PDB file of C-alpha atoms in Angstrom:
ATOM      1  CA  MET A  13     -17.760 -10.048  14.643  1.00  0.00           C
ATOM      2  CA  THR A  14     -16.888 -11.949  11.513  1.00  0.00           C
ATOM      3  CA  LEU A  15     -14.889 -11.326   8.375  1.00  0.00           C
ATOM      4  CA  LYS A  16     -18.219 -10.838   6.585  1.00  0.00           C
ATOM      5  CA  ASN A  17     -18.951  -7.841   8.868  1.00  0.00           C
ATOM      6  CA  VAL A  18     -15.629  -6.298   7.862  1.00  0.00           C
ATOM      7  CA  LEU A  19     -16.294  -7.034   4.189  1.00  0.00           C
ATOM      8  CA  GLU A  20     -19.726  -5.376   4.387  1.00  0.00           C
ATOM      9  CA  ALA A  21     -18.189  -2.253   5.944  1.00  0.00           C
ATOM     10  CA  VAL A  22     -15.478  -2.143   3.267  1.00  0.00           C
ATOM     11  CA  LEU A  23     -18.056  -2.469   0.482  1.00  0.00           C
ATOM     12  CA  ARG A  24     -19.842   0.648   1.836  1.00  0.00           C
ATOM     13  CA  ALA A  25     -16.665   2.765   1.639  1.00  0.00           C
ATOM     14  CA  PRO A  26     -16.399   5.423  -1.091  1.00  0.00           C
ATOM     15  CA  GLY A  27     -14.183   4.386  -3.988  1.00  0.00           C
ATOM     16  CA  ILE A  28     -14.608   0.624  -3.547  1.00  0.00           C
ATOM     17  CA  HIS A  29     -15.677  -1.171  -6.719  1.00  0.00           C
ATOM     18  CA  GLN A  30     -15.290  -4.751  -5.493  1.00  0.00           C
ATOM     19  CA  ALA A  31     -13.962  -6.512  -2.408  1.00  0.00           C
ATOM     20  CA  PHE A  32     -13.312 -10.191  -1.756  1.00  0.00           C
ATOM     21  CA  LEU A  33     -12.635 -12.469   1.148  1.00  0.00           C
ATOM     22  CA  VAL A  34      -9.976 -14.850  -0.122  1.00  0.00           C
ATOM     23  CA  GLU A  35      -8.869 -18.312   0.822  1.00  0.00           C
ATOM     24  CA  LYS A  36      -5.695 -18.711   2.861  1.00  0.00           C
ATOM     25  CA  ASP A  37      -3.813 -20.197  -0.118  1.00  0.00           C
ATOM     26  CA  VAL A  38      -4.549 -17.088  -2.221  1.00  0.00           C
ATOM     27  CA  ILE A  39      -3.260 -14.603   0.361  1.00  0.00           C
ATOM     28  CA  GLU A  40      -0.224 -16.806   1.018  1.00  0.00           C
ATOM     29  CA  GLU A  41       0.539 -16.796  -2.730  1.00  0.00           C
ATOM     30  CA  VAL A  42       0.107 -13.008  -2.824  1.00  0.00           C
ATOM     31  CA  PHE A  43       2.586 -12.632   0.046  1.00  0.00           C
ATOM     32  CA  ARG A  44       4.980 -15.133  -1.561  1.00  0.00           C
ATOM     33  CA  GLN A  45       4.949 -13.189  -4.818  1.00  0.00           C
ATOM     34  CA  GLU A  46       5.521  -9.904  -3.000  1.00  0.00           C
ATOM     35  CA  ASP A  47       8.437 -11.456  -1.080  1.00  0.00           C
ATOM     36  CA  VAL A  48      10.432 -11.929  -4.279  1.00  0.00           C
ATOM     37  CA  VAL A  49      10.194  -8.253  -5.267  1.00  0.00           C
ATOM     38  CA  GLU A  50      13.564  -7.103  -3.967  1.00  0.00           C
ATOM     39  CA  ASP A  51      14.131  -3.946  -5.965  1.00  0.00           C
ATOM     40  CA  THR A  52      12.309  -1.258  -7.898  1.00  0.00           C
ATOM     41  CA  THR A  53      12.005  -0.996 -11.664  1.00  0.00           C
ATOM     42  CA  PHE A  54      14.954   1.421 -11.446  1.00  0.00           C
ATOM     43  CA  GLY A  55      17.118  -1.185  -9.696  1.00  0.00           C
ATOM     44  CA  MET A  56      17.016   0.420  -6.247  1.00  0.00           C
ATOM     45  CA  PRO A  57      16.758  -1.915  -3.242  1.00  0.00           C
ATOM     46  CA  LEU A  58      13.232  -2.215  -1.799  1.00  0.00           C
ATOM     47  CA  ASP A  59      12.187  -2.571   1.837  1.00  0.00           C
ATOM     48  CA  ASN A  60       8.475  -3.432   1.798  1.00  0.00           C
ATOM     49  CA  ARG A  61       7.324  -2.603   5.321  1.00  0.00           C
ATOM     50  CA  ALA A  62       3.725  -2.542   4.081  1.00  0.00           C
ATOM     51  CA  LEU A  63       4.037  -6.235   3.229  1.00  0.00           C
ATOM     52  CA  LYS A  64       5.452  -6.987   6.663  1.00  0.00           C
ATOM     53  CA  ALA A  65       2.588  -5.104   8.350  1.00  0.00           C
ATOM     54  CA  CYS A  66      -0.023  -6.966   6.292  1.00  0.00           C
ATOM     55  CA  ARG A  67       1.580 -10.324   6.928  1.00  0.00           C
ATOM     56  CA  GLU A  68       1.470  -9.714  10.705  1.00  0.00           C
ATOM     57  CA  ARG A  69      -2.307  -9.262  10.660  1.00  0.00           C
ATOM     58  CA  SER A  70      -4.850 -12.069  10.854  1.00  0.00           C
ATOM     59  CA  GLY A  71      -7.571 -10.848   8.458  1.00  0.00           C
ATOM     60  CA  HIS A  72      -7.227  -9.991   4.770  1.00  0.00           C
ATOM     61  CA  ILE A  73      -9.578  -8.636   2.128  1.00  0.00           C
ATOM     62  CA  ILE A  74      -8.658  -7.927  -1.497  1.00  0.00           C
ATOM     63  CA  VAL A  75     -10.158  -4.652  -2.688  1.00  0.00           C
ATOM     64  CA  PHE A  76     -10.485  -3.069  -6.100  1.00  0.00           C
ATOM     65  CA  CYS A  77     -10.773   0.664  -5.710  1.00  0.00           C
ATOM     66  CA  ASP A  78     -10.430   3.973  -7.487  1.00  0.00           C
ATOM     67  CA  TYR A  79      -8.368   6.970  -6.467  1.00  0.00           C
ATOM     68  CA  SER A  80     -11.066   8.307  -4.144  1.00  0.00           C
ATOM     69  CA  PHE A  81     -10.634   5.391  -1.707  1.00  0.00           C
ATOM     70  CA  GLU A  82      -8.746   6.234   1.487  1.00  0.00           C
ATOM     71  CA  LEU A  83      -6.625   9.134   0.257  1.00  0.00           C
ATOM     72  CA  PRO A  84      -3.281   8.902   2.058  1.00  0.00           C
ATOM     73  CA  THR A  85      -2.507  11.477   4.727  1.00  0.00           C
ATOM     74  CA  GLU A  86       0.989  10.220   5.514  1.00  0.00           C
ATOM     75  CA  HIS A  87       4.007   9.166   3.458  1.00  0.00           C
ATOM     76  CA  LEU A  88       3.607   5.807   1.709  1.00  0.00           C
ATOM     77  CA  MET A  89       6.964   5.704  -0.059  1.00  0.00           C
ATOM     78  CA  ILE A  90      10.193   7.068   1.305  1.00  0.00           C
ATOM     79  CA  MET A  91      13.878   6.696   0.511  1.00  0.00           C
ATOM     80  CA  GLU A  92      16.456   6.041   3.196  1.00  0.00           C
ATOM     81  CA  ASP A  93      20.240   6.130   3.124  1.00  0.00           C
ATOM     82  CA  GLU A  94      22.443   3.322   4.439  1.00  0.00           C
ATOM     83  CA  SER A  95      21.997   4.592   8.023  1.00  0.00           C
ATOM     84  CA  GLY A  96      18.204   4.765   7.828  1.00  0.00           C
ATOM     85  CA  ASN A  97      18.064   8.552   7.425  1.00  0.00           C
ATOM     86  CA  LEU A  98      15.157   9.940   5.426  1.00  0.00           C
ATOM     87  CA  ILE A  99      16.426  11.325   2.124  1.00  0.00           C
ATOM     88  CA  GLY A 100      13.306  11.337  -0.043  1.00  0.00           C
ATOM     89  CA  PHE A 101       9.551  10.993   0.233  1.00  0.00           C
ATOM     90  CA  ASP A 102       6.246  11.082  -1.579  1.00  0.00           C
ATOM     91  CA  ILE A 103       3.862  13.959  -1.002  1.00  0.00           C
ATOM     92  CA  PRO A 104       0.464  12.712   0.193  1.00  0.00           C
ATOM     93  CA  VAL A 105      -2.584  14.013  -1.627  1.00  0.00           C
ATOM     94  CA  GLY A 106      -3.782  17.198   0.022  1.00  0.00           C
ATOM     95  CA  LYS A 107      -0.427  18.024   1.646  1.00  0.00           C
ATOM     96  CA  LYS A 108       1.342  19.438  -1.389  1.00  0.00           C
ATOM     97  CA  GLY A 109       0.761  22.993  -0.150  1.00  0.00           C
ATOM     98  CA  GLU A 110       2.895  22.262   2.911  1.00  0.00           C
ATOM     99  CA  TYR A 111       5.883  21.649   0.635  1.00  0.00           C
ATOM    100  CA  GLU A 112       5.443  24.401  -1.962  1.00  0.00           C
ATOM    101  CA  GLY A 113       8.260  26.911  -2.142  1.00  0.00           C
ATOM    102  CA  ARG A 114      10.705  24.845  -0.112  1.00  0.00           C
ATOM    103  CA  THR A 115      14.240  25.409  -1.331  1.00  0.00           C
ATOM    104  CA  ASP A 116      15.710  22.491   0.617  1.00  0.00           C
ATOM    105  CA  LEU A 117      14.039  19.943  -1.689  1.00  0.00           C
ATOM    106  CA  VAL A 118      14.785  18.631  -5.165  1.00  0.00           C
ATOM    107  CA  TRP A 119      11.602  17.537  -6.942  1.00  0.00           C
ATOM    108  CA  LEU A 120      11.872  14.247  -8.856  1.00  0.00           C
ATOM    109  CA  SER A 121       8.217  14.554  -9.849  1.00  0.00           C
ATOM    110  CA  GLU A 122       5.248  16.648  -8.770  1.00  0.00           C
ATOM    111  CA  ASP A 123       4.671  14.291  -5.844  1.00  0.00           C
ATOM    112  CA  PHE A 124       8.143  13.043  -4.845  1.00  0.00           C
ATOM    113  CA  ALA A 125      10.966  15.086  -3.343  1.00  0.00           C
ATOM    114  CA  LEU A 126      14.555  14.532  -2.193  1.00  0.00           C
ATOM    115  CA  ASN A 127      16.288  16.387   0.606  1.00  0.00           C
ATOM    116  CA  MET A 128      18.779  18.754  -1.016  1.00  0.00           C
ATOM    117  CA  ASP A 129      21.552  17.778   1.392  1.00  0.00           C
ATOM    118  CA  ALA A 130      21.088  14.021   0.921  1.00  0.00           C
ATOM    119  CA  ASP A 131      24.423  12.378   0.263  1.00  0.00           C
ATOM    120  CA  CYS A 132      24.588   8.608   0.059  1.00  0.00           C
ATOM    121  CA  ASP A 133      25.926   5.834  -2.112  1.00  0.00           C
ATOM    122  CA  VAL A 134      22.931   3.504  -1.831  1.00  0.00           C
ATOM    123  CA  ALA A 135      19.349   4.580  -1.292  1.00  0.00           C
ATOM    124  CA  THR A 136      16.621   2.121  -0.371  1.00  0.00           C
ATOM    125  CA  VAL A 137      13.003   2.642  -1.370  1.00  0.00           C
ATOM    126  CA  VAL A 138      10.720   1.897   1.575  1.00  0.00           C
ATOM    127  CA  MET A 139       7.047   1.104   1.065  1.00  0.00           C
ATOM    128  CA  LEU A 140       5.039   1.985   4.165  1.00  0.00           C
ATOM    129  CA  PRO A 141       1.632   0.599   5.108  1.00  0.00           C
ATOM    130  CA  GLN A 142      -1.261   2.992   4.572  1.00  0.00           C
ATOM    131  CA  LYS A 143      -3.527   3.410   7.575  1.00  0.00           C
ATOM    132  CA  VAL A 144      -7.202   2.861   6.815  1.00  0.00           C
ATOM    133  CA  GLY A 145     -10.249   4.544   8.341  1.00  0.00           C
ATOM    134  CA  CYS A 146     -13.169   2.863   6.562  1.00  0.00           C
ATOM    135  CA  VAL A 147     -13.235  -0.050   9.021  1.00  0.00           C
ATOM    136  CA  ASN A 148     -12.538  -0.228  12.716  1.00  0.00           C
ATOM    137  CA  GLU A 149     -13.066  -2.334  15.826  1.00  0.00           C
ATOM    138  CA  VAL A 150     -16.828  -1.808  15.697  1.00  0.00           C
ATOM    139  CA  ASP A 151     -16.760  -3.608  12.329  1.00  0.00           C
ATOM    140  CA  GLY A 152     -14.417  -6.304  13.665  1.00  0.00           C
ATOM    141  CA  ALA A 153     -11.112  -4.911  12.363  1.00  0.00           C
ATOM    142  CA  ARG A 154      -8.345  -3.411  14.489  1.00  0.00           C
ATOM    143  CA  ASP A 155      -5.412  -1.444  13.045  1.00  0.00           C
ATOM    144  CA  PRO A 156      -6.269  -1.893   9.328  1.00  0.00           C
ATOM    145  CA  VAL A 157      -3.616  -1.129   6.716  1.00  0.00           C
ATOM    146  CA  LEU A 158      -3.330  -1.250   2.935  1.00  0.00           C
ATOM    147  CA  LEU A 159      -0.695  -2.701   0.647  1.00  0.00           C
ATOM    148  CA  TYR A 160      -0.732  -1.924  -3.070  1.00  0.00           C
ATOM    149  CA  PRO A 161       0.969  -4.936  -4.689  1.00  0.00           C
ATOM    150  CA  SER A 162       3.511  -5.055  -7.486  1.00  0.00           C
ATOM    151  CA  THR A 163       2.317  -5.325 -11.083  1.00  0.00           C
ATOM    152  CA  THR A 164       2.946  -9.071 -11.315  1.00  0.00           C
ATOM    153  CA  THR A 165       1.073  -9.769  -8.083  1.00  0.00           C
ATOM    154  CA  ASP A 166      -1.743  -7.474  -9.208  1.00  0.00           C
ATOM    155  CA  MET A 167      -2.117  -9.516 -12.405  1.00  0.00           C
ATOM    156  CA  TYR A 168      -2.162 -12.770 -10.403  1.00  0.00           C
ATOM    157  CA  ILE A 169      -4.911 -11.406  -8.124  1.00  0.00           C
ATOM    158  CA  ARG A 170      -7.028 -10.101 -11.000  1.00  0.00           C
ATOM    159  CA  ASP A 171      -6.702 -13.384 -12.874  1.00  0.00           C
ATOM    160  CA  ARG A 172      -7.489 -15.478  -9.791  1.00  0.00           C
ATOM    161  CA  LEU A 173     -10.561 -13.374  -8.911  1.00  0.00           C
ATOM    162  CA  GLY A 174     -11.768 -12.839 -12.481  1.00  0.00           C
ATOM    163  CA  VAL A 175     -11.324  -9.044 -12.458  1.00  0.00           C
ATOM    164  CA  ASN A 176     -10.655  -7.254 -15.761  1.00  0.00           C
ATOM    165  CA  PRO A 177      -6.905  -6.633 -16.016  1.00  0.00           C
ATOM    166  CA  GLU A 178      -7.512  -3.784 -18.466  1.00  0.00           C
ATOM    167  CA  SER A 179      -9.097  -1.409 -15.913  1.00  0.00           C
ATOM    168  CA  PRO A 180      -6.433   1.304 -15.504  1.00  0.00           C
ATOM    169  CA  ASP A 181      -8.569   3.431 -13.170  1.00  0.00           C
ATOM    170  CA  ILE A 182      -9.060   0.595 -10.705  1.00  0.00           C
ATOM    171  CA  ALA A 183      -6.262  -0.304  -8.294  1.00  0.00           C
ATOM    172  CA  THR A 184      -5.794  -3.577  -6.468  1.00  0.00           C
ATOM    173  CA  ALA A 185      -5.028  -3.418  -2.756  1.00  0.00           C
ATOM    174  CA  ILE A 186      -4.711  -5.827   0.131  1.00  0.00           C
ATOM    175  CA  LEU A 187      -6.535  -4.627   3.234  1.00  0.00           C
ATOM    176  CA  SER A 188      -5.158  -6.382   6.308  1.00  0.00           C
ATOM    177  CA  PHE A 189      -6.263  -6.058   9.929  1.00  0.00           C
ATOM    178  CA  TYR A 190      -6.327  -7.807  13.265  1.00  0.00           C
ATOM    179  CA  ILE A 191      -9.626  -9.623  13.707  1.00  0.00           C
ATOM    180  CA  VAL A 192     -11.432  -8.390  16.811  1.00  0.00           C
TER     181      VAL A 192
END
């Protein structure tokens, strides 16, 4: 299997508008830019485990997708207290019904909730890798995950690949996997 086999499989996935194999220097720059993002726009510390998971993998494809691509089934963003206890989390698409009517949660938005009994001085936002099902070992990719980059990295990628930065319905993601 080759990276081109993986790319062809990705391009067949629903919600994909474009996908690119990128040179090593491009992905290294993407990772370097993501490394310097240490906190959120609200000033909360950030632990980007999605970045770590992507960096560990050997193959990388940049994808431009809409909201129908690989809808998450697990948490992608959580908040932890100083001891690593879960205090807040996003609600994956399609799982909102599981959380409706819960009185032990405080809703920060329609898709993010805090545990009512959370009590901490410093909360850390944790970005988790999103598992991907559109490619697998048959295509040449084992354990694929997605990382949605920060705004500044997104702009770098779009500029480098010549993708319109004014497309608000199209997201940039890094699909990383172990090459089989």
